[in-house]
XYZ file of C-alpha atoms in Angstrom:
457
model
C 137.125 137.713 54.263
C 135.607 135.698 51.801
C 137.320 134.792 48.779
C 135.468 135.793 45.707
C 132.987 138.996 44.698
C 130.647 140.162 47.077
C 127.583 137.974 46.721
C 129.433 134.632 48.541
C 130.302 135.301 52.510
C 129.892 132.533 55.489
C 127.424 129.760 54.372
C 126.677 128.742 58.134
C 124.340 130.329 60.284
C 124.308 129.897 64.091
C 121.441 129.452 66.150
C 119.832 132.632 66.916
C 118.048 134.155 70.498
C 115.871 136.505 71.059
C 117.677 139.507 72.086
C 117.848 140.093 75.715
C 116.836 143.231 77.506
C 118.490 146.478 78.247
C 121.321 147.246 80.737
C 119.800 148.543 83.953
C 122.975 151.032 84.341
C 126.343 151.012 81.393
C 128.585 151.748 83.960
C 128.164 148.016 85.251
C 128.908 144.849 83.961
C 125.983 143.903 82.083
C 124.805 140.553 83.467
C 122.419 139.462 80.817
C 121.481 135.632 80.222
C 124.485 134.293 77.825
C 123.436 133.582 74.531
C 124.015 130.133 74.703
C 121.922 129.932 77.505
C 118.678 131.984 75.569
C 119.594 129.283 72.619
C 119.440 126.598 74.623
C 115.855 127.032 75.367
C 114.767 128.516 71.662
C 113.517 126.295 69.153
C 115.715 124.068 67.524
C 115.448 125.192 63.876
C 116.583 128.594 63.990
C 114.131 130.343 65.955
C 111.338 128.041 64.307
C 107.909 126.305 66.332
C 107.939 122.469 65.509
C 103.617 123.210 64.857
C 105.152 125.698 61.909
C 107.936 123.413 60.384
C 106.798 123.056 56.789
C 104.600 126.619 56.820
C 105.641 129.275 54.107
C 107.677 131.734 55.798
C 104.701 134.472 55.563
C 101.966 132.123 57.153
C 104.655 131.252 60.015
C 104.806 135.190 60.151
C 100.967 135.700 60.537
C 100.505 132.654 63.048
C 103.201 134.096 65.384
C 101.959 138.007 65.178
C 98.728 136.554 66.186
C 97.978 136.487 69.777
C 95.171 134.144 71.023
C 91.963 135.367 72.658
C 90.848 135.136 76.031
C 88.199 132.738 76.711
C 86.173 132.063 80.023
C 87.585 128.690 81.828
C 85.213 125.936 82.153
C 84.800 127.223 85.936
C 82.689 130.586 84.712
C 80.523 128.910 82.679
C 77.634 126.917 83.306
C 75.674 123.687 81.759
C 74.050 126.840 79.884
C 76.912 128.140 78.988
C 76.354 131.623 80.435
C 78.590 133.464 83.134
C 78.586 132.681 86.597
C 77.106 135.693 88.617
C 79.125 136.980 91.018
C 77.531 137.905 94.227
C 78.715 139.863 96.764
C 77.037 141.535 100.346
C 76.557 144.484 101.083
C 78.789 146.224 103.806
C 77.149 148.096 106.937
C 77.558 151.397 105.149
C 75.358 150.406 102.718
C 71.667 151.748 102.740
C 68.978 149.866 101.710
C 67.732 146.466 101.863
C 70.207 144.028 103.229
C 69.205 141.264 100.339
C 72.523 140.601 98.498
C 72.663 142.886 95.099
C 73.760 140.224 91.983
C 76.839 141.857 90.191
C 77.364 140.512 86.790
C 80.844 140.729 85.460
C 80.707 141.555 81.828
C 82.415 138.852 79.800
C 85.977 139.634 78.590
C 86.753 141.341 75.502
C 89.282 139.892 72.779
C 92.477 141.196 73.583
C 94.760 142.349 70.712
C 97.947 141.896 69.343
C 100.548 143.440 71.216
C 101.649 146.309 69.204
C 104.998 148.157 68.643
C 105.080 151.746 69.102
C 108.391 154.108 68.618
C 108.673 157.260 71.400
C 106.028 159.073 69.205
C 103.556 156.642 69.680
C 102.808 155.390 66.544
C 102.275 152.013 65.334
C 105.749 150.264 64.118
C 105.289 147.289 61.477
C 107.325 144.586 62.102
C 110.273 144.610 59.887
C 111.376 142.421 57.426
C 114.635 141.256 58.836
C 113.109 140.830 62.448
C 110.467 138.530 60.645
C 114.055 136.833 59.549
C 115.633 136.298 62.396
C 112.379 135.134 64.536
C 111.236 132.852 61.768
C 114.555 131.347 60.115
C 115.502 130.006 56.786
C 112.582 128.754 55.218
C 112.111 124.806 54.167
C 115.880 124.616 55.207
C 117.297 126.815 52.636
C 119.687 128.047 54.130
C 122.079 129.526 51.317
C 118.996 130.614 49.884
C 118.134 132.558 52.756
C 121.758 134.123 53.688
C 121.399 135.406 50.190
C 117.992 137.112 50.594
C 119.556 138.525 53.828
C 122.017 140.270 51.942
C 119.940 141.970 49.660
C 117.581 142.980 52.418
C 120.817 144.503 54.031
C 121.732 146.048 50.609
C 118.178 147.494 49.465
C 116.639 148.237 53.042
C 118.474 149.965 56.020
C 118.238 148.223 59.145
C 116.112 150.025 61.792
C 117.536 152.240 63.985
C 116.738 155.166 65.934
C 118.282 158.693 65.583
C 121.461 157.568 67.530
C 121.675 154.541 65.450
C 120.424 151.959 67.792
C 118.790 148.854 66.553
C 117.520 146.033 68.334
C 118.250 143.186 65.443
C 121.613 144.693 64.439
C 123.514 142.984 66.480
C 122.077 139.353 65.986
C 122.173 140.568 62.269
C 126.192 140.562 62.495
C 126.744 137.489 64.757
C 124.351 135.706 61.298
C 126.621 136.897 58.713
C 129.590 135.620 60.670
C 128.035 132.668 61.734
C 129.369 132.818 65.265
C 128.574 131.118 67.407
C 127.498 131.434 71.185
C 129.739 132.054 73.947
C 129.199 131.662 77.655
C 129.211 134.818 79.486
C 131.356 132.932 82.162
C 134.339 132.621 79.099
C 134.149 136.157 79.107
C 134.333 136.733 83.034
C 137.196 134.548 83.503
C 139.091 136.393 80.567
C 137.945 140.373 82.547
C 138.262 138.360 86.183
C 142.521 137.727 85.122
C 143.392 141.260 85.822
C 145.746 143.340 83.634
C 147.033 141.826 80.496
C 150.496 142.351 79.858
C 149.604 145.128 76.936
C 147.133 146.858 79.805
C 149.059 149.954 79.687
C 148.662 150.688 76.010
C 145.309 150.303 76.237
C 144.906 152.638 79.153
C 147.201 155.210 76.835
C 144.513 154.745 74.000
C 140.959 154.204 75.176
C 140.516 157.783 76.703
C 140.494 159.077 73.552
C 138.544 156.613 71.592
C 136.140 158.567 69.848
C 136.267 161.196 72.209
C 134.401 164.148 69.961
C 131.652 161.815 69.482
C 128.869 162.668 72.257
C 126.710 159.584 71.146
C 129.526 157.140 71.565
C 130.651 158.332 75.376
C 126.676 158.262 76.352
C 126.786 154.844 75.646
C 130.113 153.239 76.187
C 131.910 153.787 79.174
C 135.912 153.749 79.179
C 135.791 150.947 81.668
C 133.895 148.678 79.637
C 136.314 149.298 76.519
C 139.076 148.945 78.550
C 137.563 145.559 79.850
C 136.826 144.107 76.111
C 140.296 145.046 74.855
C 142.181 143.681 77.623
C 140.246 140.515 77.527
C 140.772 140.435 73.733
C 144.667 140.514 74.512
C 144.734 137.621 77.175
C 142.899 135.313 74.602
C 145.502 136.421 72.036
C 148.352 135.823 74.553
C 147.167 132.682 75.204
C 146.256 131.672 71.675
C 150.131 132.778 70.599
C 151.686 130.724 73.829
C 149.790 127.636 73.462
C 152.162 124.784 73.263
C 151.670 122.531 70.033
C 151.058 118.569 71.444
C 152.867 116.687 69.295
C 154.491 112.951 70.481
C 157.807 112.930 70.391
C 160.086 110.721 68.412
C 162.439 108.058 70.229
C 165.343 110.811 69.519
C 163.563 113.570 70.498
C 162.761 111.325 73.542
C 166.191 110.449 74.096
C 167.294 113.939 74.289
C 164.517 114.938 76.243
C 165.640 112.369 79.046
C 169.107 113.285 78.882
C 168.567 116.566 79.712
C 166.222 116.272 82.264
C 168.805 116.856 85.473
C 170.605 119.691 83.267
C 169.800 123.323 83.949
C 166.642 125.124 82.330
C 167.429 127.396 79.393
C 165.739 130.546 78.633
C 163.278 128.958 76.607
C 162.667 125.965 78.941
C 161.329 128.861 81.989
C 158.335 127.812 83.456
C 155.362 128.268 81.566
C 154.055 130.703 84.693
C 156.780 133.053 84.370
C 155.877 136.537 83.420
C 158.998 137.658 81.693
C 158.586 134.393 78.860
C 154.858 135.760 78.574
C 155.487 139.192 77.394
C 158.818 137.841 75.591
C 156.137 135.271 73.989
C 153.596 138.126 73.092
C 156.046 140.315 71.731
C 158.257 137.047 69.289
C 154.956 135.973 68.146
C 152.879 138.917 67.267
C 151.701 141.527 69.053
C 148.217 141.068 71.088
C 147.386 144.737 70.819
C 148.429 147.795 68.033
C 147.211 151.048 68.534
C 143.934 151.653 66.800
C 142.291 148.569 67.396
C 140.438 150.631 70.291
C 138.329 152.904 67.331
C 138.216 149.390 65.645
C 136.209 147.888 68.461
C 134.145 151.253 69.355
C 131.317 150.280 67.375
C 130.995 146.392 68.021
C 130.757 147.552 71.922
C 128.529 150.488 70.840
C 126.028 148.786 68.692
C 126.165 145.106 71.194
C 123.146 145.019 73.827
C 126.228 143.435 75.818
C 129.807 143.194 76.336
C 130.030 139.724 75.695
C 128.157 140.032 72.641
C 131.053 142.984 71.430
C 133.700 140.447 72.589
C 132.213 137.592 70.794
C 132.168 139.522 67.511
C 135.377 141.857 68.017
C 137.327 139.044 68.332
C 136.186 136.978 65.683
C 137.145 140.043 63.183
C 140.493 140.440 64.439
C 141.485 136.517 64.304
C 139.305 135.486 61.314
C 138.098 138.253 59.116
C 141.364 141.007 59.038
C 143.865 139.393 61.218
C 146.652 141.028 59.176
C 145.652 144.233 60.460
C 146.427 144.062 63.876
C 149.414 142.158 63.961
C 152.728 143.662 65.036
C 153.949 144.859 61.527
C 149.982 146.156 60.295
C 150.811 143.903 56.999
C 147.256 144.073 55.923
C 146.754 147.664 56.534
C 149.595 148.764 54.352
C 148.474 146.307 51.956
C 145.111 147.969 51.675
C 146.818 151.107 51.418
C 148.418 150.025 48.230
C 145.175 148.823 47.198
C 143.507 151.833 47.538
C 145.537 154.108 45.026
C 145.629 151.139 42.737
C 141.472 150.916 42.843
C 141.644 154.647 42.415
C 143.783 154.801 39.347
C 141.216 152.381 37.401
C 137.844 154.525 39.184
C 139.425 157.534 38.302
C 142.248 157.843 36.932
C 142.365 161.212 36.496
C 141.719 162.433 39.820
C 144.451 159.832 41.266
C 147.155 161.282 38.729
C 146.435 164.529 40.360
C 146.511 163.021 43.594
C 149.948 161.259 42.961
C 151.224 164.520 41.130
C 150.974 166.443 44.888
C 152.853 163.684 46.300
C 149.651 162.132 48.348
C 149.697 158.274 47.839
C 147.202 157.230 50.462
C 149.414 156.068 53.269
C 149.084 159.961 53.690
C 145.977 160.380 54.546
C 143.613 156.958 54.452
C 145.844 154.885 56.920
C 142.962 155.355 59.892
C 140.497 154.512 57.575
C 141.529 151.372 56.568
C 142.417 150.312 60.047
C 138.945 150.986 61.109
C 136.319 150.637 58.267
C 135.829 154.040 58.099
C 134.590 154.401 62.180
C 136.932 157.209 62.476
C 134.790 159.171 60.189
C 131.500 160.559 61.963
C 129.106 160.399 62.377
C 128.466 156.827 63.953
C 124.941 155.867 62.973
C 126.050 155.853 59.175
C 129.135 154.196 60.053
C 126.953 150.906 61.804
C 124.704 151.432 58.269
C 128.042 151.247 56.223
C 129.011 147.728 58.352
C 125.927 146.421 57.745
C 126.828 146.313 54.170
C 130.505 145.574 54.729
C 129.862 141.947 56.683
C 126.814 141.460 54.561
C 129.095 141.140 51.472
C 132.690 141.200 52.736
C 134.741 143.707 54.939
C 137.617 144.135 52.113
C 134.753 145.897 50.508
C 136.253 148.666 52.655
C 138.960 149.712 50.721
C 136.376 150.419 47.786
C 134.586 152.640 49.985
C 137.426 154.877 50.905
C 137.923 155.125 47.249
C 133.622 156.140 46.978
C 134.771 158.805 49.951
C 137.513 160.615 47.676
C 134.813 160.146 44.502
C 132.280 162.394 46.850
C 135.086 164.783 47.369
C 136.926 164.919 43.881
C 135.584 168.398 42.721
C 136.986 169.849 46.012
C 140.479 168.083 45.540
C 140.735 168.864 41.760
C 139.985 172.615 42.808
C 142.866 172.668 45.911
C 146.037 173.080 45.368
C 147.169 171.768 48.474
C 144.777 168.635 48.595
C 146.867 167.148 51.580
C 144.446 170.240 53.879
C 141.186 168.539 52.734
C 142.209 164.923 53.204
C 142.986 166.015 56.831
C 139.377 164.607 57.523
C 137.008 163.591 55.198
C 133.600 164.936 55.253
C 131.144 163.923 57.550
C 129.943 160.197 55.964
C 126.852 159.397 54.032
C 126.437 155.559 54.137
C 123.765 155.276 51.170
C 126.067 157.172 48.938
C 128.934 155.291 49.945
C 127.501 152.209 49.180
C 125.809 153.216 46.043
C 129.328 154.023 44.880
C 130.622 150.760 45.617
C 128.333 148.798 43.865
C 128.876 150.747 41.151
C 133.081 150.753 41.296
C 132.955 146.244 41.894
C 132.347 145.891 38.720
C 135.541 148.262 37.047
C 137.776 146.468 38.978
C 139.494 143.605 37.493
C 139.409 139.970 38.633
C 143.032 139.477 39.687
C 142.897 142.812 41.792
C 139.822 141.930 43.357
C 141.371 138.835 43.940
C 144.075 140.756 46.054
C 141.360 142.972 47.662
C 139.713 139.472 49.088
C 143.194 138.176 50.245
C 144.788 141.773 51.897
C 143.759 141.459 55.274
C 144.816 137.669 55.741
């Protein structure tokens, strides 16, 4: 999370790929190309041709749209500059004279630009964030640009189909988190170690990951979620149990030596020992808490890859809202504070009715902090809401929550038992949400938005 209002997230920007293509089947391992490999061979400058460097954004735009005519070669034309003829006999079932008949091949016509069309067959313009991402910050503006981005994000949804899939989406995220690429290998050697030693908790929790939501098990298979979040907890694990180096003092050395022929401790077992991992995982944080399998859903749901979802999933979980899945949920309960607080200066009449029914919001708004709202269908508006949640900060979340009760506040104010409707909230509306948020940044005072930046850490 970034540390002051909305308009300032990561300043760095990775080098971006083109995105590869589709799976051939989701119930295999997709094998695509890893991204550093596709970045390896894109241009140097963020997706930019060296013969454009220096070009206004627009031009570079119109020069790579444009695709180049076909021309005869050198070998069809003669001194005259006119077309070969092409000559050809005639077989024996041909009647007639035997003289060879001249066939003249008409000269090719320009070819034009490849065009995009959706499943109805129209023409698609090109977007303005795919024009981004192909062409780069212009002139090397690069805070600039990150800042456009964001208000593309904020005054333009990203395109998606009906189910909410987007090509640039993904790439979109891994740009506002400025991650960088990892070898698909990295990610094989984490699936290739077998079961972590949280693999039964996930097996207890990933059946039922989003399991009402027919878009989300169309997609995502339970073996690939299964694979990311036990891969997440082995680089966790060995994150936690990685031993400082630090050189010893002469004492420490001393000691060290004089203990060498004594007998191991508990805490000098060999590193390979499984009962010091798991006693490791468990003194030192916990590598998995329920609920981080709906937190990853959508990463693995909107990724064209698992290694993409990886990539990004873990980054959120050690760098972004870390204090949510340790062993204790810190962050979450801190964000549950935060939300009644937000509400009372929103509306404050609305949260004294609340808190007059007994419903502080560890009641009913602890699966939507966890999550970002992906527990609350349906899932292309919860991929819109992200969009605007890593384009200007994830802690953003808790405001939204607050938008959610806003939407529902003539409901609760009519209920007498208010605890029935906040069950589930109502199916989500993105734009709204967002609208509402906007709106609600500026009510809330510095040093609580202060707390809303730092609640997750």
């Amino acid at each position: 999370m970034t540390s002051s209002r909305p308009s300032i997230v990561n300043t760095s920007l990775s080098t971006f790929a083109p995105p590869p293509a589709s799976p051939q089947s989701p119930r295999k391992l997709r094998k695509f190309q890893s991204h550093q490999t596709l970045t390896s061979t894109s241009f140097s400058t963020f997706g930019q041709p060296p013969a454009t460097q220096g070009v206004p954004a627009r031009q570079r735009g119109a020069l790579a749209n444009a695709a180049p005519h076909d021309t005869p070669s050198d070998a069809q034309l003669d001194s005259a500059g006119r077309h070969h003829s092409r000559q050809r006999a005639r077989s024996n079932s041909d009647t007639g004279s035997s003289l060879a008949t001249p066939l003249v091949t008409a000269p090719p016509k320009a070819r034009r630009p490849a065009r995009k069309t959706g499943s109805s067959g129209y023409f698609l313009k090109r977007s303005g964030l795919e024009t981004f991402l192909r062409d780069g910050p212009a002139d090397g503006k690069l805070l600039e640009t990150l800042q456009e981005l964001r208000l593309m994000v904020l005054s333009n949804k990203v395109d998606a189909d009906s189910d909410g899939m987007s090509t640039h989406r993904i790439y979109l995220w891994l740009v506002l988190f400025a991650i960088p690429p990892l070898p698909t290998d990295e990610y094989l050697n984490l699936v290739h170690r077998g079961r972590s030693p949280v693999y039964t908790k996930i097996r207890n929790d990933t059946f039922r990951t989003l399991a009402t939501d027919p878009l989300f098990k169309r997609r995502v298979t339970e073996a690939s979620l299964i694979r990311l979040l036990n891969a997440v907890a082995w680089k966790l694990h060995d994150t936690q149990n990685a031993k400082p180096r630090s050189r010893p003092s002469s004492r420490r050395k001393e000691l060290l030596e004089l203990a060498i022929d004594s007998p191991p401790t508990i805490a000098e077992e060999p590193e390979g020992d499984p009962g010091r991992e798991m006693s490791g995982a468990i003194g030192k944080g916990a590598i998995y808490v329920q609920g981080m399998n709906v937190l990853c859903a959508p990463f693995l749901y909107a990724a064209r890859s698992e290694v993409e979802a990886f990539t990004l999933f873990h980054y959120f979980v050690t760098k972004e809202c870390p204090g949510y899945v340790r062993g204790a949920m810190d962050g979450v309960h801190k964000g549950l504070r935060l939300v009644d607080r937000c509400l009372e200066i929103v509306d404050p009449k609305l949260a004294s009715y609340l808190f007059s029914k007994g419903m502080q919001a560890e009641l009913y708004a602890f699966p939507s902090v966890l999550t970002l709202c992906a527990c609350t269908p349906p899932l292309p508006e919860v991929l819109h809401l992200w969009d605007f949640l890593f384009a200007y900060g994830p802690h953003l979340n808790i405001l939204c929550i607050v938008a959610q009760l806003n939407c529902m506040r003539d409901a609760i104010m009519q209920s007498d038992s208010p605890n029935k409707l906040l069950r589930s909230f109502p199916p989500l509306e993105a734009d709204k949400i967002i609208s509402l948020t906007v709106s609600f940044i500026q009510k809330i005072p510095d040093d609580l938005y202060g707390d809303l930046v730092d609640h997750a850490k």
